[in-house]
Amino acid sequence: MKCLIQRVKEAQVLIDNKVHAQIDQGLLVFVCAEPQDTEATVKKAVDKLLNLRIFSDTEAKMNLSLQQINGGLLVVSQFTLAADTRRGNRPSFINAAEPVLAKALYDAFLAYANSLHPTVASGAFGADMQVQLINDGPVTIPMSF
């Protein structure tokens, strides 16, 4: 599983020019399932995201987690994180999970996150989405599980 994490002041997902989901301060996370991923992978990723200390404390040090600041979590499916660009000019996405598995893992990701955190929003799996955000820092962190 690959995740691209962005610390944001605010973020929203638009579908058909309508706001589908939004958060204030928190994390925007793009998630890509890979063929070998399982629900154990999902739990490891969510646990890490919720406890990753990348928010500033009173001394302006990145020392607080999403849960400690009670921030929002906006999760967006993003199969293009699995892009292989080593050959040619057209990316290959063979490292991404097939859609049925990817959707099941995305749904499990959201369900587990919702069971642990009060503010979870999401895009729509497979939809054409526009994502708007104000990156805080900027802080952008790629993670693989």
Tab-separated table of N, CA and C in Angstrom:
chain	number	residue	atom	x	y	z
A	1	MET	N	0.856	-1.170	0.000
A	1	MET	CA	0.000	0.000	0.000
A	1	MET	C	0.895	1.224	0.000
A	2	LYS	N	0.532	2.152	-0.859
A	2	LYS	CA	1.251	3.414	-0.919
A	2	LYS	C	0.312	4.523	-0.467
A	3	CYS	N	0.870	5.463	0.289
A	3	CYS	CA	0.106	6.628	0.725
A	3	CYS	C	0.943	7.877	0.474
A	4	LEU	N	0.305	8.909	0.027
A	4	LEU	CA	0.932	10.217	-0.074
A	4	LEU	C	0.164	11.113	0.880
A	5	ILE	N	0.875	11.595	1.900
A	5	ILE	CA	0.245	12.341	2.984
A	5	ILE	C	0.569	13.818	2.819
A	6	GLN	N	-0.445	14.648	2.905
A	6	GLN	CA	-0.241	16.083	2.873
A	6	GLN	C	-0.884	16.685	4.108
A	7	ARG	N	-0.070	17.437	4.865
A	7	ARG	CA	-0.599	18.175	6.009
A	7	ARG	C	-1.275	19.414	5.434
A	8	VAL	N	-2.549	19.618	5.783
A	8	VAL	CA	-3.311	20.691	5.168
A	8	VAL	C	-3.965	21.613	6.198
A	9	LYS	N	-4.160	22.847	5.779
A	9	LYS	CA	-4.985	23.790	6.553
A	9	LYS	C	-6.459	23.493	6.284
A	10	GLU	N	-6.742	23.085	5.021
A	10	GLU	CA	-8.082	22.655	4.634
A	10	GLU	C	-7.963	21.908	3.318
A	11	ALA	N	-8.942	21.066	3.038
A	11	ALA	CA	-8.970	20.321	1.776
A	11	ALA	C	-10.395	19.909	1.476
A	12	GLN	N	-10.670	19.755	0.183
A	12	GLN	CA	-11.990	19.272	-0.214
A	12	GLN	C	-11.904	18.519	-1.518
A	13	VAL	N	-12.883	17.639	-1.702
A	13	VAL	CA	-13.031	16.869	-2.932
A	13	VAL	C	-14.320	17.319	-3.605
A	14	LEU	N	-14.201	17.644	-4.889
A	14	LEU	CA	-15.367	18.013	-5.690
A	14	LEU	C	-15.631	16.914	-6.704
A	15	ILE	N	-16.895	16.571	-6.875
A	15	ILE	CA	-17.329	15.640	-7.910
A	15	ILE	C	-18.477	16.327	-8.637
A	16	ASP	N	-18.351	16.427	-9.950
A	16	ASP	CA	-19.346	17.140	-10.764
A	16	ASP	C	-19.564	18.565	-10.254
A	17	ASN	N	-18.473	19.221	-9.889
A	17	ASN	CA	-18.478	20.619	-9.417
A	17	ASN	C	-19.246	20.824	-8.113
A	18	LYS	N	-19.471	19.745	-7.365
A	18	LYS	CA	-20.143	19.845	-6.072
A	18	LYS	C	-19.207	19.301	-4.995
A	19	VAL	N	-19.209	19.944	-3.841
A	19	VAL	CA	-18.377	19.474	-2.741
A	19	VAL	C	-18.892	18.119	-2.276
A	20	HIS	N	-18.011	17.133	-2.355
A	20	HIS	CA	-18.352	15.773	-1.931
A	20	HIS	C	-17.905	15.538	-0.485
A	21	ALA	N	-16.734	16.090	-0.131
A	21	ALA	CA	-16.182	15.918	1.210
A	21	ALA	C	-15.209	17.058	1.479
A	22	GLN	N	-15.053	17.406	2.752
A	22	GLN	CA	-14.095	18.452	3.098
A	22	GLN	C	-13.653	18.311	4.543
A	23	ILE	N	-12.476	18.849	4.811
A	23	ILE	CA	-11.946	18.900	6.173
A	23	ILE	C	-11.282	20.265	6.387
A	24	ASP	N	-11.138	20.616	7.640
A	24	ASP	CA	-10.313	21.763	7.994
A	24	ASP	C	-8.911	21.215	8.269
A	25	GLN	N	-8.198	21.736	9.216
A	25	GLN	CA	-6.824	21.294	9.485
A	25	GLN	C	-6.757	19.783	9.663
A	26	GLY	N	-5.760	19.182	9.042
A	26	GLY	CA	-5.591	17.744	9.179
A	26	GLY	C	-4.720	17.163	8.106
A	27	LEU	N	-5.069	15.948	7.674
A	27	LEU	CA	-4.296	15.228	6.666
A	27	LEU	C	-5.166	14.881	5.472
A	28	LEU	N	-4.630	15.167	4.303
A	28	LEU	CA	-5.185	14.670	3.052
A	28	LEU	C	-4.302	13.493	2.676
A	29	VAL	N	-4.907	12.333	2.511
A	29	VAL	CA	-4.135	11.124	2.230
A	29	VAL	C	-4.631	10.488	0.939
A	30	PHE	N	-3.718	10.378	-0.023
A	30	PHE	CA	-3.997	9.658	-1.258
A	30	PHE	C	-3.544	8.222	-1.019
A	31	VAL	N	-4.396	7.255	-1.297
A	31	VAL	CA	-4.134	5.854	-0.985
A	31	VAL	C	-4.185	5.008	-2.258
A	32	CYS	N	-3.168	4.153	-2.395
A	32	CYS	CA	-3.094	3.235	-3.531
A	32	CYS	C	-2.896	1.815	-3.006
A	33	ALA	N	-3.843	0.953	-3.298
A	33	ALA	CA	-3.722	-0.449	-2.910
A	33	ALA	C	-2.894	-1.194	-3.958
A	34	GLU	N	-2.099	-2.144	-3.473
A	34	GLU	CA	-1.283	-2.985	-4.339
A	34	GLU	C	-1.734	-4.435	-4.181
A	35	PRO	N	-1.413	-5.281	-5.165
A	35	PRO	CA	-1.950	-6.655	-5.158
A	35	PRO	C	-1.667	-7.461	-3.886
A	36	GLN	N	-0.550	-7.232	-3.241
A	36	GLN	CA	-0.186	-8.021	-2.058
A	36	GLN	C	-0.808	-7.490	-0.768
A	37	ASP	N	-1.524	-6.382	-0.815
A	37	ASP	CA	-2.087	-5.770	0.390
A	37	ASP	C	-3.231	-6.596	0.965
A	38	THR	N	-3.364	-6.497	2.292
A	38	THR	CA	-4.411	-7.199	3.025
A	38	THR	C	-5.017	-6.227	4.040
A	39	GLU	N	-5.979	-6.712	4.797
A	39	GLU	CA	-6.541	-5.868	5.855
A	39	GLU	C	-5.492	-5.562	6.923
A	40	ALA	N	-4.527	-6.431	7.108
A	40	ALA	CA	-3.431	-6.140	8.044
A	40	ALA	C	-2.617	-4.947	7.554
A	41	THR	N	-2.412	-4.860	6.251
A	41	THR	CA	-1.706	-3.717	5.669
A	41	THR	C	-2.497	-2.443	5.920
A	42	VAL	N	-3.799	-2.520	5.725
A	42	VAL	CA	-4.673	-1.376	5.948
A	42	VAL	C	-4.556	-0.892	7.384
A	43	LYS	N	-4.637	-1.795	8.342
A	43	LYS	CA	-4.572	-1.420	9.758
A	43	LYS	C	-3.230	-0.786	10.096
A	44	LYS	N	-2.164	-1.332	9.566
A	44	LYS	CA	-0.834	-0.763	9.805
A	44	LYS	C	-0.760	0.666	9.260
A	45	ALA	N	-1.290	0.884	8.064
A	45	ALA	CA	-1.255	2.208	7.442
A	45	ALA	C	-2.078	3.217	8.246
A	46	VAL	N	-3.300	2.850	8.608
A	46	VAL	CA	-4.165	3.767	9.351
A	46	VAL	C	-3.565	4.084	10.714
A	47	ASP	N	-3.080	3.065	11.421
A	47	ASP	CA	-2.462	3.303	12.731
A	47	ASP	C	-1.299	4.283	12.613
A	48	LYS	N	-0.475	4.114	11.596
A	48	LYS	CA	0.674	5.002	11.385
A	48	LYS	C	0.211	6.426	11.092
A	49	LEU	N	-0.776	6.563	10.203
A	49	LEU	CA	-1.272	7.896	9.829
A	49	LEU	C	-1.837	8.657	11.025
A	50	LEU	N	-2.613	7.981	11.828
A	50	LEU	CA	-3.248	8.654	12.959
A	50	LEU	C	-2.249	9.058	14.034
A	51	ASN	N	-1.116	8.383	14.092
A	51	ASN	CA	-0.133	8.650	15.140
A	51	ASN	C	1.142	9.324	14.652
A	52	LEU	N	1.231	9.600	13.356
A	52	LEU	CA	2.404	10.251	12.786
A	52	LEU	C	2.516	11.669	13.345
A	53	ARG	N	3.639	11.977	13.950
A	53	ARG	CA	3.822	13.261	14.634
A	53	ARG	C	4.372	14.299	13.657
A	54	ILE	N	3.458	14.967	12.940
A	54	ILE	CA	3.887	15.958	11.948
A	54	ILE	C	3.182	17.305	12.112
A	55	PHE	N	2.499	17.495	13.232
A	55	PHE	CA	1.870	18.782	13.517
A	55	PHE	C	2.670	19.496	14.600
A	56	SER	N	2.693	20.809	14.520
A	56	SER	CA	3.517	21.611	15.423
A	56	SER	C	2.958	21.665	16.834
A	57	ASP	N	3.890	21.581	17.795
A	57	ASP	CA	3.529	21.766	19.194
A	57	ASP	C	3.708	23.250	19.539
A	58	THR	N	3.646	23.602	20.815
A	58	THR	CA	3.754	25.003	21.236
A	58	THR	C	5.130	25.596	20.972
A	59	GLU	N	6.119	24.744	20.727
A	59	GLU	CA	7.474	25.227	20.435
A	59	GLU	C	7.785	25.157	18.940
A	60	ALA	N	6.760	25.010	18.121
A	60	ALA	CA	6.884	24.952	16.660
A	60	ALA	C	7.696	23.750	16.177
A	61	LYS	N	7.695	22.680	16.941
A	61	LYS	CA	8.353	21.428	16.548
A	61	LYS	C	7.276	20.453	16.060
A	62	MET	N	7.590	19.697	15.006
A	62	MET	CA	6.643	18.681	14.548
A	62	MET	C	6.655	17.558	15.574
A	63	ASN	N	5.668	17.594	16.459
A	63	ASN	CA	5.679	16.686	17.599
A	63	ASN	C	4.294	16.157	17.960
A	64	LEU	N	3.257	16.596	17.237
A	64	LEU	CA	1.899	16.181	17.567
A	64	LEU	C	1.291	15.371	16.423
A	65	SER	N	0.427	14.452	16.787
A	65	SER	CA	-0.233	13.604	15.792
A	65	SER	C	-1.599	14.174	15.412
A	66	LEU	N	-2.185	13.601	14.384
A	66	LEU	CA	-3.523	13.982	13.957
A	66	LEU	C	-4.517	13.804	15.101
A	67	GLN	N	-4.394	12.713	15.820
A	67	GLN	CA	-5.314	12.472	16.927
A	67	GLN	C	-5.127	13.494	18.039
A	68	GLN	N	-3.885	13.894	18.294
A	68	GLN	CA	-3.635	14.869	19.354
A	68	GLN	C	-4.197	16.252	19.035
A	69	ILE	N	-4.227	16.610	17.749
A	69	ILE	CA	-4.785	17.924	17.397
A	69	ILE	C	-6.261	17.830	17.033
A	70	ASN	N	-6.796	16.597	17.032
A	70	ASN	CA	-8.189	16.348	16.662
A	70	ASN	C	-8.490	16.899	15.264
A	71	GLY	N	-7.562	16.642	14.334
A	71	GLY	CA	-7.700	17.127	12.969
A	71	GLY	C	-8.542	16.202	12.113
A	72	GLY	N	-8.842	16.672	10.925
A	72	GLY	CA	-9.616	15.884	9.982
A	72	GLY	C	-8.731	14.979	9.139
A	73	LEU	N	-9.302	13.903	8.664
A	73	LEU	CA	-8.621	12.964	7.775
A	73	LEU	C	-9.467	12.847	6.513
A	74	LEU	N	-8.890	13.250	5.376
A	74	LEU	CA	-9.574	13.143	4.093
A	74	LEU	C	-8.824	12.120	3.260
A	75	VAL	N	-9.494	11.025	2.904
A	75	VAL	CA	-8.871	9.888	2.227
A	75	VAL	C	-9.396	9.827	0.786
A	76	VAL	N	-8.451	9.771	-0.165
A	76	VAL	CA	-8.790	9.754	-1.583
A	76	VAL	C	-8.085	8.583	-2.253
A	77	SER	N	-8.831	7.749	-2.970
A	77	SER	CA	-8.205	6.632	-3.694
A	77	SER	C	-7.397	7.200	-4.863
A	78	GLN	N	-6.193	6.635	-5.077
A	78	GLN	CA	-5.278	7.203	-6.071
A	78	GLN	C	-4.394	6.105	-6.655
A	79	PHE	N	-4.935	5.323	-7.606
A	79	PHE	CA	-4.176	4.209	-8.150
A	79	PHE	C	-2.911	4.650	-8.872
A	80	THR	N	-2.834	5.909	-9.286
A	80	THR	CA	-1.655	6.369	-10.028
A	80	THR	C	-0.400	6.449	-9.161
A	81	LEU	N	-0.533	6.297	-7.855
A	81	LEU	CA	0.669	6.238	-7.004
A	81	LEU	C	1.505	4.999	-7.321
A	82	ALA	N	0.916	4.015	-7.967
A	82	ALA	CA	1.630	2.789	-8.335
A	82	ALA	C	2.308	2.913	-9.696
A	83	ALA	N	2.319	4.089	-10.268
A	83	ALA	CA	2.878	4.286	-11.610
A	83	ALA	C	4.340	3.850	-11.689
A	84	ASP	N	4.647	3.109	-12.741
A	84	ASP	CA	6.022	2.734	-13.052
A	84	ASP	C	6.414	3.553	-14.277
A	85	THR	N	7.363	4.448	-14.100
A	85	THR	CA	7.780	5.359	-15.177
A	85	THR	C	9.203	5.083	-15.651
A	86	ARG	N	9.726	3.912	-15.321
A	86	ARG	CA	11.122	3.606	-15.671
A	86	ARG	C	11.342	3.451	-17.170
A	87	ARG	N	10.338	2.999	-17.896
A	87	ARG	CA	10.500	2.776	-19.340
A	87	ARG	C	9.467	3.572	-20.110
A	88	GLY	N	9.881	4.167	-21.191
A	88	GLY	CA	8.962	4.886	-22.062
A	88	GLY	C	8.419	6.151	-21.427
A	89	ASN	N	7.426	6.719	-22.074
A	89	ASN	CA	6.830	7.969	-21.611
A	89	ASN	C	5.404	7.820	-21.125
A	90	ARG	N	4.883	6.603	-21.200
A	90	ARG	CA	3.543	6.347	-20.698
A	90	ARG	C	3.663	5.469	-19.458
A	91	PRO	N	3.168	5.940	-18.302
A	91	PRO	CA	3.286	5.145	-17.074
A	91	PRO	C	2.532	3.825	-17.170
A	92	SER	N	3.069	2.831	-16.512
A	92	SER	CA	2.395	1.547	-16.371
A	92	SER	C	1.809	1.484	-14.966
A	93	PHE	N	0.636	0.913	-14.861
A	93	PHE	CA	-0.026	0.809	-13.557
A	93	PHE	C	-0.228	-0.646	-13.138
A	94	ILE	N	0.619	-1.538	-13.639
A	94	ILE	CA	0.473	-2.955	-13.322
A	94	ILE	C	0.745	-3.254	-11.853
A	95	ASN	N	1.361	-2.308	-11.136
A	95	ASN	CA	1.630	-2.519	-9.715
A	95	ASN	C	0.454	-2.122	-8.823
A	96	ALA	N	-0.604	-1.600	-9.412
A	96	ALA	CA	-1.802	-1.257	-8.638
A	96	ALA	C	-2.696	-2.488	-8.517
A	97	ALA	N	-3.411	-2.578	-7.412
A	97	ALA	CA	-4.355	-3.689	-7.223
A	97	ALA	C	-5.482	-3.588	-8.244
A	98	GLU	N	-6.022	-4.745	-8.619
A	98	GLU	CA	-7.196	-4.775	-9.492
A	98	GLU	C	-8.338	-4.036	-8.794
A	99	PRO	N	-9.248	-3.429	-9.557
A	99	PRO	CA	-10.307	-2.602	-8.962
A	99	PRO	C	-11.135	-3.264	-7.856
A	100	VAL	N	-11.478	-4.524	-7.979
A	100	VAL	CA	-12.298	-5.175	-6.949
A	100	VAL	C	-11.545	-5.234	-5.617
A	101	LEU	N	-10.285	-5.654	-5.659
A	101	LEU	CA	-9.473	-5.695	-4.446
A	101	LEU	C	-9.209	-4.287	-3.933
A	102	ALA	N	-8.887	-3.375	-4.823
A	102	ALA	CA	-8.580	-2.000	-4.423
A	102	ALA	C	-9.764	-1.364	-3.703
A	103	LYS	N	-10.969	-1.557	-4.225
A	103	LYS	CA	-12.156	-0.987	-3.576
A	103	LYS	C	-12.390	-1.613	-2.210
A	104	ALA	N	-12.228	-2.919	-2.109
A	104	ALA	CA	-12.413	-3.599	-0.820
A	104	ALA	C	-11.413	-3.064	0.218
A	105	LEU	N	-10.176	-2.876	-0.192
A	105	LEU	CA	-9.153	-2.357	0.734
A	105	LEU	C	-9.405	-0.890	1.076
A	106	TYR	N	-9.852	-0.114	0.102
A	106	TYR	CA	-10.193	1.298	0.346
A	106	TYR	C	-11.351	1.381	1.351
A	107	ASP	N	-12.363	0.560	1.148
A	107	ASP	CA	-13.496	0.533	2.076
A	107	ASP	C	-13.048	0.104	3.471
A	108	ALA	N	-12.157	-0.879	3.547
A	108	ALA	CA	-11.631	-1.332	4.842
A	108	ALA	C	-10.819	-0.219	5.504
A	109	PHE	N	-10.058	0.511	4.707
A	109	PHE	CA	-9.263	1.642	5.205
A	109	PHE	C	-10.200	2.662	5.859
A	110	LEU	N	-11.271	3.012	5.156
A	110	LEU	CA	-12.213	4.003	5.679
A	110	LEU	C	-12.924	3.493	6.926
A	111	ALA	N	-13.342	2.242	6.906
A	111	ALA	CA	-14.051	1.671	8.060
A	111	ALA	C	-13.151	1.656	9.292
A	112	TYR	N	-11.904	1.235	9.113
A	112	TYR	CA	-10.979	1.176	10.253
A	112	TYR	C	-10.662	2.586	10.750
A	113	ALA	N	-10.419	3.517	9.840
A	113	ALA	CA	-10.142	4.902	10.237
A	113	ALA	C	-11.325	5.480	11.005
A	114	ASN	N	-12.542	5.230	10.513
A	114	ASN	CA	-13.748	5.726	11.193
A	114	ASN	C	-13.924	5.127	12.580
A	115	SER	N	-13.442	3.908	12.777
A	115	SER	CA	-13.570	3.273	14.089
A	115	SER	C	-12.598	3.862	15.114
A	116	LEU	N	-11.572	4.552	14.645
A	116	LEU	CA	-10.544	5.087	15.537
A	116	LEU	C	-10.513	6.604	15.651
A	117	HIS	N	-11.096	7.290	14.677
A	117	HIS	CA	-10.943	8.741	14.607
A	117	HIS	C	-12.295	9.394	14.316
A	118	PRO	N	-12.598	10.526	14.971
A	118	PRO	CA	-13.934	11.108	14.832
A	118	PRO	C	-14.214	11.848	13.518
A	119	THR	N	-13.169	12.325	12.843
A	119	THR	CA	-13.399	13.133	11.647
A	119	THR	C	-12.703	12.519	10.446
A	120	VAL	N	-13.451	11.689	9.710
A	120	VAL	CA	-12.928	11.032	8.515
A	120	VAL	C	-13.872	11.343	7.357
A	121	ALA	N	-13.292	11.853	6.280
A	121	ALA	CA	-14.048	12.141	5.063
A	121	ALA	C	-13.350	11.409	3.922
A	122	SER	N	-14.049	11.263	2.793
A	122	SER	CA	-13.435	10.515	1.702
A	122	SER	C	-13.934	10.980	0.345
A	123	GLY	N	-13.119	10.666	-0.648
A	123	GLY	CA	-13.534	10.824	-2.023
A	123	GLY	C	-14.429	9.648	-2.376
A	124	ALA	N	-14.687	9.478	-3.669
A	124	ALA	CA	-15.500	8.356	-4.136
A	124	ALA	C	-14.621	7.473	-5.008
A	125	PHE	N	-14.505	6.214	-4.650
A	125	PHE	CA	-13.646	5.283	-5.377
A	125	PHE	C	-14.005	5.278	-6.859
A	126	GLY	N	-13.005	5.469	-7.708
A	126	GLY	CA	-13.184	5.400	-9.148
A	126	GLY	C	-13.803	6.620	-9.799
A	127	ALA	N	-14.161	7.624	-9.008
A	127	ALA	CA	-14.798	8.817	-9.569
A	127	ALA	C	-13.758	9.776	-10.132
A	128	ASP	N	-14.210	10.624	-11.039
A	128	ASP	CA	-13.393	11.731	-11.522
A	128	ASP	C	-13.540	12.841	-10.495
A	129	MET	N	-12.473	13.094	-9.750
A	129	MET	CA	-12.527	14.038	-8.637
A	129	MET	C	-11.570	15.196	-8.872
A	130	GLN	N	-11.938	16.342	-8.335
A	130	GLN	CA	-11.025	17.465	-8.255
A	130	GLN	C	-10.741	17.665	-6.771
A	131	VAL	N	-9.461	17.748	-6.447
A	131	VAL	CA	-9.056	17.888	-5.054
A	131	VAL	C	-8.442	19.271	-4.878
A	132	GLN	N	-8.971	20.013	-3.934
A	132	GLN	CA	-8.447	21.337	-3.625
A	132	GLN	C	-7.900	21.313	-2.216
A	133	LEU	N	-6.752	21.963	-2.033
A	133	LEU	CA	-6.146	21.953	-0.714
A	133	LEU	C	-5.272	23.166	-0.499
A	134	ILE	N	-5.090	23.479	0.764
A	134	ILE	CA	-4.069	24.435	1.174
A	134	ILE	C	-3.078	23.622	1.984
A	135	ASN	N	-1.910	23.359	1.363
A	135	ASN	CA	-0.879	22.549	1.991
A	135	ASN	C	-0.264	23.364	3.118
A	136	ASP	N	-0.098	22.774	4.265
A	136	ASP	CA	0.420	23.438	5.457
A	136	ASP	C	1.890	23.120	5.610
A	137	GLY	N	2.743	24.082	5.367
A	137	GLY	CA	4.178	23.893	5.557
A	137	GLY	C	5.015	24.344	4.383
A	138	PRO	N	4.993	23.707	3.266
A	138	PRO	CA	4.260	22.481	2.950
A	138	PRO	C	4.915	21.246	3.573
A	139	VAL	N	4.071	20.322	3.959
A	139	VAL	CA	4.533	19.022	4.456
A	139	VAL	C	3.843	17.962	3.606
A	140	THR	N	4.640	17.234	2.831
A	140	THR	CA	4.159	16.147	1.986
A	140	THR	C	5.073	14.958	2.197
A	141	ILE	N	4.495	13.813	2.575
A	141	ILE	CA	5.283	12.641	2.935
A	141	ILE	C	4.771	11.407	2.200
A	142	PRO	N	5.648	10.780	1.396
A	142	PRO	CA	5.261	9.491	0.783
A	142	PRO	C	5.530	8.358	1.775
A	143	MET	N	4.629	7.382	1.820
A	143	MET	CA	4.824	6.230	2.702
A	143	MET	C	4.397	4.964	1.979
A	144	SER	N	5.106	3.887	2.244
A	144	SER	CA	4.752	2.573	1.697
A	144	SER	C	4.626	1.587	2.841
A	145	PHE	N	3.672	0.672	2.714
A	145	PHE	CA	3.438	-0.334	3.758
A	145	PHE	C	3.454	-1.717	3.154
